[in-house]
Amino acid sequence: MNLFFLSPEVWPFARVGGLAEVSHDLPRTLAARGHRVQVVTLKGRMAPEVAETLEPTGITLEVPISWHKYQAQVFKGDLGAGAEVYLIQHDRLYDREGIYGNAFGDYEDNCERFVFFSRACLELAAALGRPVDMVHANDWTNALVPVYLKTLYAEVEPLAGAASLMTVHNLARQGSFWHYDMPLLGLGWECFTPETLELYGKINFLKGGLIFADLISTVSPSYAREMLLPEIGAELQGVLQARRDRLVAVLNGIDNAVWDPATDPHLAAHFSAEDLAGKAVCQRDLREIFGLARDSRRPLVAVIGRLEDRKGLELIVAGLEDMVAMGLDLVIMGYGGDHYHNVLKAAAEANPGRAAVRIGHDMALDHKIMAGADLLLMPSRFEPCGLHQMHAMRYGTVPVVRATGGLNDTVRDHLPDSPGMGFKFQDFTTPAMLEALDRALETFGQGEQWQGLIKRCMWVDFSWQGAAARYEELYQRAIELRRGPGGEGLLCR
Ligand code: GLC
C-alpha cells in the first residue's frame, strides 16, 4: 500500500507531545510490515545534529494560499525501517520557537500556517507522482487534507481515489478560526456550512476532517466513548455521534526497543523484572541530577509532560505541599503555560531536596526519570491515550492516574483483593488524587507487595505490532468505503 502519513510533529525533528513519538513509531512499524510509507511534516527549528541528517530533494512546491502561490522546499530524512520522511520548508511560517505557539499562546497566523501545511502535503504527493492509496491525517493541523481530497484535489492524479483516515489525538485542539480566514483555504463559501466546516460561526478544521474522512479513529477505547459526551466532546460530540459508524479506537503502542531498561543507553544501570537491582542505582543518579536528597527512603514521584490545565496541573499545584507532607519526593519535567513554570519553580525553591523542576523536555532525562522514579503521577482532566504511563510501567515505575481515556485503558487499579498495575482515581479533585497517592504510599511500605506490583507493570506488553495490524485493517476498510457507492462524497461541490 502507498501511504501518506501526515503530522506536524515527528520525533526526532520536532516534539511537543506524544504525537511526535506515534508519528515516528507507527510509520516505521508499518514500513517494516511491507508498506510504502511517506511521512510528511514541517521543517521547523531543530537541533543542528538532527538538521544535518536531512537532504534537499530538489523539489520546489508551489503552494496556493488564497490568490498567492508560495514556494516551499522539500527535504528528505530517514526514519529507519524503510519509512521515508519529507519535511516542508517555508521559513516565514515555520522557522519559529514552537510548532503551534509559545508559552504565551498560539501563533496568530495559525490558520495560514496549517492551510499551507495541508496543501503542501497534497502538492508533494502530486509532485512525487505515485498513485496514493491512503492518506492518514493526524489532528487539526492537517485535518483539511480529507476535505481537499474530496474537493480541490478529487481529480488531481495521483490523489484521485485516495482514501483518508482522520485520527484524533486531542479533540480539544480543533483549529478554529474566524470566517474572514475562509479565502485562505481556497474553498468556496459552500464549504462554510453546518454540514461542512462551520461550527458556531467559525471555521473548524477538525470538524472538516471528521466529516470528510472515510474513517475516523482515536487512540484509546475509553476516549472513543468519552468524546461522544459533551464534557469531553468539546462541541464536536454531535458531529462524532452522527459519524459513529465510522469511528474506531486503536490504542497506541510504545517502542519496546527504545524503551528497554535492560539496554537503555541513557541509564546509569540496567535492570529487568528478573533483576531489579539497577533501578536503585538509577534513582540515586536521578536524585543527584535534580539535587534531591540522595539517601532518602521516601518514594520519588515523577510528573512529566506538558504543563497545562488538561494534564491536571491545577491538582498538582494545589496538592504539592500535601504530597511533601505525606512523605513523597517530587521530580517534575515539562513545558507549558508560563504561569505553571513560575508556580512550580517557586514550589521547588520552597522545598529544597524534596521537590525539583526542570522546564523543557529532554529525551535522555525522560528515560532517566522513567527508570529512577517509584511513581508516575498523571492526573489528567482528559487523556486520549498517554504514553508516559506505558513507558513508566515498562521501567517498573508505578502509575498513579485519573481514570480517563487511555489512562483508564492501560492501568488496572491495585486493590486489596485484586492485584493491579497502578492506582486510579475517578474525581478530578485534589483530595481524590491525594487519596490514590496515599494508597500507593501504603503499598510502597509493603516490600513484597510492591515488588509484585513493579513486576506486573514490567510484564505488560504495549508494543506496536497489534496496533499496526489494526491500522492496516482500517486502511483497507477506508479504501473500500472510498471506492464503494457514495465514496466520492458530494459535499461542497
Ligand atoms: C496527544 C494526546 C495523548 C496521546 C498522544 C498520542 O498528545 O494528548 O493522550 O497519547 O496524542 O496519541
XYZ file of C-alpha atoms and ligand atoms in Angstrom:
505
model
C 0.000 0.000 0.000
C 1.247 3.512 -0.774
C 0.564 5.508 2.383
C 0.992 9.188 3.232
C 1.168 9.818 6.963
C 0.834 13.489 7.939
C 1.926 15.015 11.219
C 3.262 18.416 12.375
C 5.487 16.738 14.978
C 7.684 13.760 14.241
C 10.454 12.620 16.542
C 13.418 13.471 16.315
C 12.642 16.515 14.133
C 10.058 18.126 16.414
C 8.178 17.213 19.547
C 5.518 18.799 21.699
C 3.840 15.659 22.985
C 3.140 12.010 22.344
C 2.039 12.651 18.764
C 5.730 13.006 17.856
C 6.518 9.502 19.079
C 3.431 7.977 17.480
C 4.387 9.686 14.193
C 7.786 8.051 14.402
C 6.913 4.580 15.680
C 3.752 3.753 13.734
C 5.126 4.636 10.259
C 8.253 2.605 10.997
C 6.222 -0.389 12.117
C 4.022 -0.150 9.011
C 7.028 0.204 6.715
C 8.609 -2.877 8.280
C 5.379 -4.726 7.514
C 5.904 -4.052 3.834
C 4.083 -0.807 3.054
C 5.494 2.184 1.247
C 5.238 4.830 3.959
C 5.874 8.521 3.380
C 5.640 10.721 6.440
C 5.136 14.413 5.702
C 5.973 17.029 8.317
C 7.279 20.574 8.730
C 10.855 21.734 8.742
C 10.947 23.921 11.830
C 13.825 24.753 14.133
C 15.707 21.682 15.177
C 18.987 20.650 16.777
C 21.913 21.030 14.318
C 22.810 17.333 14.599
C 19.268 16.418 13.522
C 19.125 19.023 10.725
C 22.417 17.633 9.415
C 20.789 14.281 8.612
C 18.375 15.886 6.121
C 18.934 16.094 2.412
C 17.387 18.509 -0.064
C 15.208 16.715 -2.615
C 15.420 19.485 -5.188
C 11.604 19.556 -5.219
C 10.066 23.027 -5.060
C 6.343 23.109 -4.402
C 4.015 25.901 -5.459
C 1.536 26.179 -2.601
C -1.664 28.127 -3.303
C -2.897 30.303 -0.429
C -5.883 32.446 -1.427
C -4.735 34.237 -4.599
C -0.990 33.807 -3.858
C 1.319 30.979 -4.715
C 4.197 30.483 -2.319
C 7.195 28.284 -2.814
C 8.208 25.566 -0.402
C 11.366 23.471 -0.500
C 11.212 19.802 0.362
C 13.824 17.966 2.424
C 14.070 14.266 2.988
C 15.054 12.279 6.035
C 15.106 8.683 7.076
C 13.036 7.326 9.945
C 14.620 3.899 9.654
C 12.905 0.590 8.928
C 12.280 1.840 5.389
C 9.947 4.720 6.312
C 10.676 7.926 4.411
C 10.060 11.366 5.835
C 9.563 14.554 3.841
C 9.908 17.943 5.529
C 8.272 21.063 4.127
C 10.398 24.182 4.429
C 8.879 27.651 4.372
C 10.775 29.738 6.905
C 8.353 32.668 7.027
C 5.791 30.333 8.616
C 7.789 27.595 10.313
C 11.189 28.891 11.415
C 9.919 29.699 14.901
C 10.435 28.794 18.532
C 7.393 26.473 18.674
C 5.248 24.444 16.322
C 1.867 25.785 17.390
C 2.840 28.763 19.539
C 4.976 29.702 22.524
C 4.487 29.981 26.306
C 2.149 32.950 25.732
C -0.268 31.265 23.364
C -0.890 30.129 19.810
C 0.564 31.953 16.805
C -1.973 34.378 15.389
C -1.366 33.227 11.814
C -2.002 29.539 12.532
C -4.817 29.382 10.006
C -2.462 30.256 7.175
C 0.354 28.124 8.648
C -1.722 24.969 8.641
C -3.668 25.555 5.434
C -0.197 25.818 3.945
C 0.895 22.551 5.569
C -2.181 20.677 4.338
C -1.885 21.934 0.795
C 1.859 21.343 0.718
C 1.272 17.683 1.698
C -1.067 17.259 -1.256
C 1.160 19.183 -3.666
C 4.027 16.931 -2.594
C 2.025 13.771 -3.330
C 1.222 15.237 -6.750
C 4.892 16.117 -7.366
C 6.073 12.622 -6.417
C 3.571 11.243 -8.910
C 2.979 7.746 -7.483
C -0.700 6.818 -7.058
C -1.669 7.248 -3.398
C -3.927 4.619 -1.785
C -4.268 6.066 1.657
C -3.737 9.344 3.485
C -3.561 9.213 7.270
C -4.250 12.639 8.800
C -3.450 13.362 12.453
C -5.145 16.102 14.458
C -6.396 19.516 13.346
C -3.224 20.775 11.668
C -3.758 18.539 8.640
C -7.477 17.875 9.045
C -8.191 19.881 5.889
C -6.481 17.170 3.843
C -9.506 14.801 3.901
C -11.603 17.822 2.859
C -9.303 18.705 -0.031
C -9.154 15.071 -1.185
C -12.882 15.201 -1.892
C -12.924 18.752 -3.284
C -9.983 20.620 -4.793
C -7.802 17.530 -5.289
C -10.527 14.988 -6.139
C -9.408 14.825 -9.742
C -5.713 15.508 -9.294
C -3.680 12.475 -10.257
C -2.224 10.654 -8.357
C -4.561 11.525 -5.495
C -7.805 10.710 -7.267
C -9.484 7.922 -5.342
C -7.161 8.140 -2.326
C -8.928 7.229 0.913
C -8.394 9.030 4.205
C -8.305 8.234 7.889
C -8.610 11.082 10.404
C -7.030 10.228 13.745
C -7.880 12.338 16.774
C -5.096 12.607 19.358
C -6.748 15.507 21.153
C -10.248 16.704 20.440
C -9.751 19.915 22.373
C -7.435 21.333 19.728
C -9.550 21.942 16.641
C -8.103 24.722 14.511
C -10.935 27.167 14.995
C -10.608 30.464 13.113
C -12.849 33.388 12.267
C -14.723 33.250 8.993
C -12.683 36.083 7.432
C -9.940 33.472 7.021
C -12.122 31.386 4.687
C -10.425 32.674 1.468
C -7.078 31.344 2.755
C -8.465 27.821 2.451
C -9.128 28.127 -1.278
C -12.591 26.640 -0.779
C -15.835 28.409 -1.615
C -18.417 29.618 0.905
C -20.448 26.489 0.139
C -17.926 24.764 2.408
C -18.764 27.106 5.280
C -22.000 25.469 6.356
C -23.099 23.482 9.431
C -22.833 20.320 7.287
C -19.207 21.091 6.423
C -16.589 23.352 8.080
C -18.649 25.828 10.089
C -19.041 25.445 13.860
C -20.623 28.199 15.945
C -19.792 30.804 13.317
C -16.157 29.807 12.939
C -14.141 27.713 10.516
C -13.278 24.441 12.234
C -10.525 22.377 10.577
C -11.066 19.289 12.716
C -14.791 19.271 12.031
C -13.955 19.238 8.321
C -11.627 16.279 8.795
C -14.207 14.362 10.836
C -16.879 14.900 8.208
C -14.862 14.294 5.047
C -12.565 11.437 6.120
C -13.611 7.941 5.081
C -12.885 6.694 8.592
C -12.180 8.320 11.945
C -10.071 6.864 14.707
C -8.841 7.813 18.118
C -6.144 6.449 20.358
C -7.990 4.556 23.116
C -11.370 2.823 23.529
C -12.315 4.882 26.607
C -11.623 8.173 24.824
C -13.668 6.962 21.829
C -16.644 6.626 24.185
C -15.941 9.805 26.160
C -15.687 12.018 23.094
C -19.339 11.368 22.299
C -20.269 13.140 25.550
C -20.479 16.910 25.997
C -17.882 17.028 28.822
C -15.112 15.701 26.570
C -16.658 16.188 23.118
C -15.625 19.867 23.054
C -18.643 20.810 20.922
C -17.824 18.195 18.299
C -19.756 15.407 20.059
C -22.724 15.888 17.699
C -20.528 15.504 14.620
C -18.943 12.405 16.115
C -22.277 10.903 17.093
C -23.543 11.401 13.547
C -20.491 9.530 12.215
C -20.349 6.949 14.955
C -20.412 4.080 12.466
C -17.110 5.380 11.054
C -15.387 5.856 14.434
C -12.845 3.278 15.635
C -10.370 3.114 18.547
C -6.810 1.836 18.274
C -4.720 2.019 21.428
C -1.235 3.471 20.864
C 1.838 1.391 21.464
C 5.403 2.124 22.556
C 8.713 1.120 21.022
C 9.994 -1.721 23.186
C 13.486 -1.478 21.714
C 13.865 2.221 22.590
C 12.181 1.799 25.975
C 14.037 -1.164 27.402
C 15.565 -0.841 30.887
C 17.839 -3.800 30.150
C 19.658 -1.995 27.316
C 18.757 1.736 27.529
C 21.968 3.732 26.871
C 20.685 6.707 28.913
C 20.601 4.833 32.213
C 23.214 4.721 34.978
C 22.479 0.995 35.398
C 20.374 -1.604 33.660
C 17.645 -3.760 35.152
C 14.797 -6.105 34.327
C 11.785 -7.658 36.038
C 14.039 -10.587 36.976
C 16.791 -8.409 38.419
C 15.684 -5.039 39.748
C 18.925 -4.050 41.491
C 19.851 -1.459 38.849
C 16.684 0.547 39.476
C 18.031 1.811 42.823
C 21.205 2.977 41.052
C 19.032 4.828 38.519
C 17.193 6.521 41.359
C 20.402 7.716 43.008
C 21.552 9.077 39.645
C 18.238 10.886 39.133
C 18.239 12.350 42.640
C 21.747 13.649 42.076
C 20.886 15.247 38.710
C 17.905 17.047 40.229
C 19.584 17.949 43.530
C 17.173 15.850 45.588
C 18.024 14.249 48.946
C 20.259 11.352 47.935
C 19.745 8.735 50.590
C 16.054 9.293 51.085
C 13.860 6.238 51.509
C 10.846 8.317 50.578
C 9.165 7.307 47.329
C 10.056 9.524 44.395
C 7.065 10.716 42.378
C 7.609 11.904 38.797
C 5.435 14.290 36.814
C 6.374 14.576 33.169
C 4.699 16.124 30.154
C 3.028 19.323 29.112
C 2.403 21.703 31.988
C -1.181 22.512 31.063
C -4.583 22.595 32.720
C -5.748 19.496 30.926
C -2.853 17.482 32.315
C -4.232 18.186 35.791
C -1.561 20.703 36.765
C -4.028 22.579 38.933
C -4.461 19.454 41.086
C -0.702 19.039 41.389
C -0.124 22.675 42.317
C -2.907 22.573 44.913
C -1.685 19.263 46.342
C 2.057 19.831 46.253
C 2.557 20.788 49.890
C 0.352 17.883 50.993
C 2.409 15.473 48.897
C 5.629 16.690 50.519
C 3.989 16.454 53.968
C 2.853 12.885 53.204
C 6.482 11.928 52.703
C 6.773 11.964 48.930
C 9.661 13.495 46.979
C 8.865 15.060 43.608
C 10.584 15.485 40.276
C 8.788 17.450 37.562
C 9.820 17.987 33.937
C 7.765 19.703 31.281
C 6.926 22.814 29.358
C 3.666 24.648 29.034
C 1.968 27.746 30.374
C 4.191 30.467 31.817
C 2.037 30.547 34.947
C 2.814 26.907 35.758
C 6.521 27.414 35.122
C 6.612 30.134 37.777
C 4.427 28.389 40.350
C 6.367 25.139 40.115
C 9.759 26.835 40.261
C 8.652 28.639 43.427
C 7.390 25.373 44.949
C 10.719 23.680 44.241
C 12.616 26.556 45.863
C 10.395 26.301 48.925
C 11.130 22.561 49.265
C 14.859 22.095 48.669
C 15.929 18.484 48.415
C 12.284 17.372 48.279
C 10.928 18.806 45.031
C 12.724 19.728 41.805
C 11.534 21.136 38.484
C 13.030 21.233 35.013
C 11.279 23.425 32.450
C 11.521 21.948 28.959
C 11.773 18.419 27.668
C 14.920 16.398 27.280
C 14.618 12.872 25.925
C 17.663 11.496 27.780
C 16.306 12.854 31.068
C 12.872 11.461 30.208
C 14.433 7.966 30.150
C 16.304 8.597 33.400
C 13.118 9.777 35.111
C 11.165 6.744 33.950
C 13.878 4.444 35.294
C 14.646 6.273 38.520
C 11.225 7.215 39.875
C 8.994 4.986 42.014
C 5.705 6.505 40.940
C 4.481 8.442 37.914
C 1.607 10.846 38.531
C -0.808 11.667 35.663
C -3.947 13.347 36.999
C -5.231 14.390 33.546
C -8.623 16.022 33.135
C -8.820 14.005 29.918
C -6.199 11.861 28.200
C -6.779 10.469 24.700
C -4.097 7.831 25.280
C -0.981 8.942 27.140
C 2.377 7.304 26.517
C 4.301 8.197 29.675
C 2.364 5.738 31.830
C 3.290 2.941 29.401
C 6.967 3.958 29.421
C 6.830 4.133 33.222
C 5.333 0.665 33.573
C 7.982 -0.813 31.314
C 10.593 0.688 33.690
C 8.876 -0.590 36.822
C 7.598 2.855 37.788
C 4.076 2.526 39.105
C 1.457 4.871 37.581
C -0.993 6.890 39.661
C -3.588 8.119 37.194
C -7.003 9.611 36.845
C -9.370 7.011 35.331
C -9.873 8.740 31.977
C -9.214 7.867 28.324
C -6.097 5.829 27.661
C -5.026 6.060 31.310
C -8.143 4.125 32.197
C -7.457 1.529 29.496
C -3.781 0.896 30.254
C -3.720 0.894 34.084
C -5.513 -1.671 36.220
C -6.191 -0.410 39.725
C -4.386 -2.211 42.545
C -6.956 -3.149 45.165
C -6.664 -5.272 48.311
C -8.443 -8.237 46.731
C -7.336 -7.801 43.114
C -3.696 -7.150 42.210
C -3.263 -4.377 39.647
C -0.584 -2.302 37.952
C -1.142 1.107 39.475
C -3.519 3.371 41.350
C -6.521 5.084 39.809
C -8.903 7.795 40.964
C -12.155 8.993 39.417
C -12.959 12.533 40.531
C -10.961 15.412 39.114
C -10.159 16.798 42.569
C -7.021 17.192 44.660
C -8.378 15.062 47.559
C -9.160 12.191 45.155
C -5.622 12.409 43.748
C -4.080 12.514 47.248
C -6.164 9.531 48.299
C -4.740 7.477 45.386
C -1.206 8.616 46.295
C -1.890 7.586 49.871
C -2.849 4.078 48.732
C 0.353 3.942 46.688
C 2.392 5.060 49.677
C 0.886 2.355 51.838
C 1.678 -0.377 49.303
C 5.195 1.039 48.871
C 5.767 0.275 52.542
C 4.929 -3.406 51.999
C 8.087 -4.736 50.357
C 6.847 -7.894 48.712
C 3.556 -6.460 47.510
C 5.423 -3.552 45.990
C 7.902 -5.816 44.189
C 4.978 -7.810 42.777
C 3.342 -4.620 41.569
C 6.532 -3.476 39.834
C 6.926 -6.820 38.103
C 3.338 -6.907 36.892
C 3.869 -3.450 35.399
C 7.027 -4.569 33.619
C 5.405 -7.667 32.172
C 2.670 -5.813 30.256
C 3.306 -5.737 26.514
C 2.462 -2.410 24.868
C 4.371 -2.976 21.621
C 3.144 -1.531 18.304
C 2.597 -4.741 16.325
C -1.042 -5.252 17.311
C -1.918 -1.608 16.694
C -0.183 -1.608 13.289
C -2.233 -4.635 12.210
C -5.396 -2.794 13.290
C -4.394 0.253 11.224
C -3.862 -1.991 8.205
C -7.433 -3.239 8.587
C -8.694 0.325 8.905
C -6.828 1.420 5.786
C -8.350 -1.479 3.837
C -11.817 -0.610 5.063
C -11.326 3.083 4.274
C -10.208 2.218 0.741
C -13.273 0.003 0.234
C -15.576 2.729 1.527
C -13.905 5.333 -0.673
C -14.284 3.151 -3.771
C -17.790 1.976 -2.866
C -21.123 3.672 -3.604
C -21.165 7.310 -2.481
C -17.486 7.138 -1.522
C -16.533 10.185 -3.581
C -18.607 12.385 -1.228
C -20.770 15.027 -2.801
C -20.392 17.629 -0.132
C -19.267 21.127 -1.046
C -19.156 20.656 -4.798
C -1.831 13.562 22.342
C -2.709 13.117 23.498
C -2.099 11.933 24.235
C -1.744 10.844 23.229
C -0.861 11.404 22.133
C -0.541 10.377 21.063
O -0.661 14.103 22.822
O -2.892 14.180 24.402
O -3.008 11.439 25.176
O -1.050 9.811 23.891
O -1.514 12.475 21.495
O -1.689 9.817 20.501
